[in-house]
């Protein structure tokens, strides 16, 4: 009660502010999403994501070592699959010598302590750009889950520490857990994209992998039949709780900044770590505004990351991971 209580006493200078700060960030809070391409010495910048590249495995490994030296301890891996390897079954997704499997092996060989969480979804392998197998004009849930189990087991065989199902098919976490255990991979974890919304913020990511749904009359034009309606809140809590019951070791909310209310709700509801994906569109907006001089890039970057952590994130998957780690290490 004023004047006995003056909140400004705890804001007098940076020393006192840092002393009473409720939330902190470190490079170990970040996971870096990486895009892997075929070939050697390949490095292609993604036009809609300045500073982010598709790299061949040899250059990816070099980047991995740099990230580890900065204190980053986890990476999320996505692959740019050749068009001739795409179909409607996902067959290439569990090829033991596929691009993803070779990338996992190379990373774990070069940097065994880096936690590798490969993406488990069929959209990079699909001729339709969808996360599942299409039958009779619809994304078929159960046959897709069968394919995802094969995919996840192949990732575990290659050395993955966690698998990260981003598909939003029903029941896939339970089936993945059963499949991994049956194959002897009891210690391979599952980070489930539990509350993944059908968001327009994913555009630049789909540019990176050329994985947007194709425009065809016989198939769904978007991913709204499996990704969540962004008008819904209670549904996100339900999905996260289901995934935990099915064996998820971590759950994810995606996107990030526009969904911090969901992050807090999920954090309050579950007893496992909550990961937040600070997605490509959120990254691209900051980059674009900063290039025009409308925002201070580093200040906005750090503010958004701090806000995600404050909302309840245990781990933040962000394209800013490397830049933020460099700043924090200073």
XYZ file of C-alpha atoms in Angstrom:
330
model
C 0.000 0.000 0.000
C 1.550 3.279 -1.151
C 3.644 4.947 0.240
C 4.792 1.958 2.317
C 5.145 -0.162 -0.823
C 6.983 1.286 -3.817
C 7.444 -1.166 -6.665
C 10.101 1.032 -8.223
C 12.545 0.207 -5.421
C 13.149 -3.131 -7.139
C 13.703 -1.449 -10.524
C 16.249 1.163 -9.490
C 19.177 -0.163 -11.543
C 20.237 -3.221 -13.556
C 21.922 -4.844 -10.578
C 18.752 -4.937 -8.491
C 16.627 -5.831 -11.523
C 18.854 -8.821 -12.272
C 18.822 -9.825 -8.609
C 15.030 -10.156 -8.460
C 14.400 -11.245 -12.072
C 11.873 -14.074 -12.129
C 12.792 -15.623 -15.486
C 16.167 -16.250 -17.074
C 17.404 -17.524 -20.429
C 20.450 -19.583 -21.328
C 21.582 -21.291 -24.545
C 20.523 -24.603 -22.978
C 16.910 -23.390 -23.197
C 17.029 -23.504 -27.004
C 16.579 -26.134 -29.674
C 17.661 -25.198 -33.194
C 15.527 -26.383 -36.156
C 17.770 -27.455 -39.053
C 16.995 -28.195 -42.698
C 19.060 -30.892 -44.404
C 19.468 -31.247 -48.171
C 20.991 -33.842 -50.482
C 24.498 -33.442 -51.901
C 27.821 -32.146 -50.653
C 28.927 -28.582 -49.849
C 25.334 -27.435 -50.382
C 24.198 -24.287 -48.582
C 21.071 -22.531 -49.827
C 19.572 -19.614 -47.913
C 15.800 -19.714 -47.550
C 14.543 -16.478 -49.079
C 11.685 -16.010 -46.594
C 13.947 -16.830 -43.603
C 17.094 -14.682 -43.817
C 20.033 -16.359 -42.111
C 18.520 -19.849 -42.226
C 19.845 -22.378 -44.714
C 19.246 -25.780 -46.199
C 22.593 -27.531 -45.823
C 23.997 -30.841 -46.946
C 25.028 -33.275 -44.241
C 28.705 -32.324 -44.321
C 27.939 -28.648 -43.654
C 25.200 -29.524 -41.172
C 27.773 -31.359 -39.064
C 30.010 -28.277 -39.008
C 27.058 -26.188 -37.848
C 26.234 -28.757 -35.164
C 29.678 -28.393 -33.630
C 29.330 -24.588 -33.592
C 25.940 -24.843 -31.900
C 27.274 -27.194 -29.241
C 30.195 -24.857 -28.530
C 27.654 -22.066 -27.952
C 25.854 -24.148 -25.315
C 22.909 -25.329 -27.443
C 22.159 -28.944 -26.624
C 19.282 -29.957 -28.909
C 18.411 -29.805 -32.605
C 15.224 -30.506 -34.510
C 15.965 -32.055 -37.934
C 13.898 -31.687 -41.126
C 14.809 -32.923 -44.596
C 14.267 -31.578 -48.114
C 13.350 -34.729 -49.999
C 13.923 -35.075 -53.736
C 10.721 -34.994 -55.788
C 11.403 -38.418 -57.300
C 11.319 -39.968 -53.820
C 7.873 -38.640 -52.922
C 4.722 -40.762 -53.099
C 1.480 -41.304 -51.167
C 2.831 -44.035 -48.879
C 5.829 -42.434 -47.138
C 8.049 -45.346 -48.137
C 11.195 -43.206 -48.279
C 10.539 -41.992 -44.716
C 11.835 -45.249 -43.209
C 14.608 -45.946 -45.724
C 17.571 -46.934 -43.481
C 19.862 -45.074 -45.888
C 17.553 -42.115 -46.398
C 18.587 -38.496 -45.992
C 17.144 -38.193 -42.487
C 18.686 -41.419 -41.257
C 22.108 -40.529 -42.684
C 21.888 -37.048 -41.154
C 21.100 -38.457 -37.701
C 24.035 -40.863 -37.876
C 26.436 -38.144 -39.030
C 25.375 -35.741 -36.270
C 25.606 -38.316 -33.506
C 29.017 -39.436 -34.759
C 30.368 -35.881 -34.890
C 28.754 -34.686 -31.647
C 27.410 -37.567 -29.526
C 26.183 -35.300 -26.744
C 23.928 -33.226 -29.019
C 20.306 -34.279 -28.510
C 18.794 -35.044 -31.910
C 15.018 -34.871 -32.331
C 14.062 -35.702 -35.941
C 10.679 -34.689 -37.288
C 8.174 -37.528 -37.657
C 5.604 -36.601 -40.308
C 4.976 -37.594 -43.902
C 4.587 -34.168 -45.534
C 8.225 -33.918 -46.772
C 7.741 -37.331 -48.424
C 4.217 -36.804 -49.775
C 3.355 -35.944 -53.364
C 0.384 -34.079 -51.867
C 2.250 -32.121 -49.173
C 0.065 -33.546 -46.420
C 1.144 -35.131 -43.149
C -0.653 -38.374 -43.906
C -1.638 -40.948 -46.480
C -4.579 -39.871 -48.613
C -7.390 -42.305 -49.385
C -10.799 -41.463 -50.838
C -10.024 -37.749 -50.670
C -9.199 -37.741 -46.962
C -6.103 -38.046 -44.764
C -6.328 -41.574 -43.425
C -5.464 -41.657 -39.746
C -4.621 -45.265 -38.907
C -2.591 -46.182 -41.996
C -0.655 -42.963 -41.506
C 0.131 -43.936 -37.921
C 1.428 -47.299 -39.135
C 3.812 -45.425 -41.445
C 4.887 -43.073 -38.652
C 5.838 -46.006 -36.425
C 8.141 -47.374 -39.132
C 9.606 -43.912 -39.586
C 10.230 -43.393 -35.877
C 11.855 -46.802 -35.426
C 14.182 -46.064 -38.348
C 15.162 -42.773 -36.650
C 15.886 -44.615 -33.419
C 17.984 -47.178 -35.276
C 19.999 -44.299 -36.767
C 20.694 -42.898 -33.287
C 17.943 -40.362 -32.542
C 17.538 -39.431 -28.875
C 13.897 -38.407 -29.238
C 11.360 -38.632 -32.027
C 9.164 -35.622 -32.632
C 5.778 -36.461 -34.209
C 4.372 -33.282 -35.754
C 1.545 -34.874 -37.745
C -1.389 -34.492 -35.310
C -2.872 -37.908 -36.130
C -5.015 -39.420 -33.381
C -3.397 -42.073 -31.198
C 0.046 -41.843 -32.749
C 1.927 -41.278 -29.482
C 0.704 -44.576 -28.015
C 1.515 -46.458 -31.210
C 4.963 -44.842 -31.420
C 5.715 -45.772 -27.820
C 4.620 -49.350 -28.414
C 6.599 -49.548 -31.646
C 9.782 -48.128 -30.158
C 9.557 -50.422 -27.126
C 8.917 -53.488 -29.282
C 12.039 -52.648 -31.288
C 14.099 -52.351 -28.094
C 14.292 -48.551 -27.963
C 12.872 -48.038 -24.480
C 15.114 -45.045 -23.831
C 14.255 -43.135 -26.999
C 11.873 -40.381 -25.951
C 8.858 -38.809 -27.622
C 8.422 -35.053 -27.909
C 4.880 -34.758 -29.190
C 3.528 -31.785 -31.080
C 0.407 -31.941 -28.933
C -1.162 -28.540 -29.614
C -0.183 -27.775 -33.193
C -2.537 -25.217 -34.647
C -3.560 -24.824 -38.286
C -1.663 -21.564 -38.523
C -0.679 -19.171 -41.310
C 2.618 -18.618 -39.468
C 4.126 -21.743 -41.089
C 4.513 -20.286 -44.584
C 8.304 -19.800 -44.638
C 8.844 -23.302 -43.221
C 6.922 -24.778 -46.135
C 9.112 -22.752 -48.483
C 12.144 -24.368 -46.851
C 10.928 -27.930 -47.455
C 8.610 -27.373 -50.421
C 5.964 -29.144 -48.349
C 2.837 -27.012 -48.732
C -0.345 -28.933 -49.627
C -0.791 -29.116 -53.389
C -3.796 -27.445 -54.977
C -5.951 -30.314 -56.208
C -9.712 -30.726 -56.114
C -9.638 -34.355 -54.947
C -7.739 -33.694 -51.692
C -8.062 -31.301 -48.729
C -6.690 -27.865 -49.614
C -5.250 -27.301 -46.141
C -4.390 -29.145 -42.912
C -7.415 -28.148 -40.876
C -8.821 -31.681 -40.605
C -5.897 -32.687 -38.387
C -4.194 -29.533 -37.103
C -6.082 -27.602 -34.442
C -8.537 -24.739 -34.881
C -6.805 -21.617 -33.579
C -10.066 -20.499 -31.956
C -9.827 -23.337 -29.426
C -8.186 -23.399 -26.011
C -9.686 -26.325 -24.066
C -8.954 -28.663 -26.961
C -5.231 -27.944 -26.597
C -5.265 -29.028 -22.957
C -7.179 -32.183 -23.865
C -4.720 -33.084 -26.638
C -1.716 -32.530 -24.359
C -3.214 -34.657 -21.580
C -4.028 -37.450 -24.031
C -0.458 -37.441 -25.337
C 0.971 -37.630 -21.819
C -1.340 -40.561 -21.049
C -0.142 -42.264 -24.242
C 3.513 -41.928 -23.216
C 4.800 -38.547 -24.411
C 7.903 -37.445 -22.499
C 7.478 -33.831 -23.625
C 4.620 -31.939 -25.242
C 4.802 -29.030 -27.630
C 2.698 -25.947 -28.332
C 3.066 -24.475 -31.819
C 3.208 -21.567 -32.814
C 4.772 -19.566 -30.006
C 4.215 -15.850 -29.392
C 0.612 -15.764 -30.632
C -0.232 -18.747 -28.413
C 1.304 -17.920 -25.043
C -2.057 -18.295 -23.323
C -2.083 -21.907 -24.520
C 1.486 -22.431 -23.325
C 0.519 -21.395 -19.801
C -2.672 -23.483 -19.830
C -0.796 -26.578 -20.985
C 2.031 -25.963 -18.507
C -0.496 -25.839 -15.676
C -2.195 -29.039 -16.861
C 0.665 -31.468 -17.503
C 3.535 -32.858 -15.441
C 6.056 -33.149 -18.279
C 8.294 -30.499 -19.895
C 6.555 -28.156 -22.339
C 8.336 -27.232 -25.556
C 7.313 -24.180 -27.580
C 8.033 -23.774 -31.283
C 8.848 -20.150 -32.134
C 7.909 -20.707 -35.750
C 9.162 -19.524 -39.127
C 6.553 -16.813 -39.641
C 7.323 -15.289 -36.256
C 11.016 -15.336 -37.158
C 10.404 -13.841 -40.607
C 8.319 -10.958 -39.261
C 11.074 -9.834 -36.904
C 13.697 -10.124 -39.635
C 11.602 -8.132 -42.108
C 10.728 -5.370 -39.645
C 14.325 -5.103 -38.460
C 15.626 -4.849 -42.039
C 13.349 -1.861 -42.529
C 14.518 -0.237 -39.322
C 11.112 -0.491 -37.705
C 12.259 -2.649 -34.759
C 15.476 -3.272 -32.863
C 16.257 -6.836 -33.939
C 18.178 -8.062 -30.903
C 15.915 -6.450 -28.332
C 12.748 -7.846 -29.918
C 14.353 -11.276 -30.346
C 15.345 -11.511 -26.710
C 12.047 -10.090 -25.456
C 10.040 -12.670 -27.382
C 12.235 -15.551 -26.215
C 12.008 -14.372 -22.606
C 8.216 -14.102 -22.884
C 7.986 -17.669 -24.206
C 10.096 -18.903 -21.304
C 8.061 -16.845 -18.818
C 4.826 -18.352 -20.139
C 6.044 -21.820 -19.161
C 8.363 -23.200 -21.831
C 10.984 -25.678 -20.657
C 12.553 -25.698 -24.115
C 12.179 -23.260 -27.021
C 12.595 -24.471 -30.578
C 13.611 -21.289 -32.392
C 15.429 -20.171 -35.521
C 16.958 -17.465 -33.322
C 18.762 -20.053 -31.172
C 22.239 -19.389 -32.524
C 21.931 -15.594 -32.540
C 20.422 -15.541 -29.065
C 23.120 -17.867 -27.715
C 25.842 -15.579 -29.061
C 24.250 -12.616 -27.276
C 23.759 -14.512 -24.029
C 27.351 -15.732 -24.053
C 28.542 -12.136 -24.182
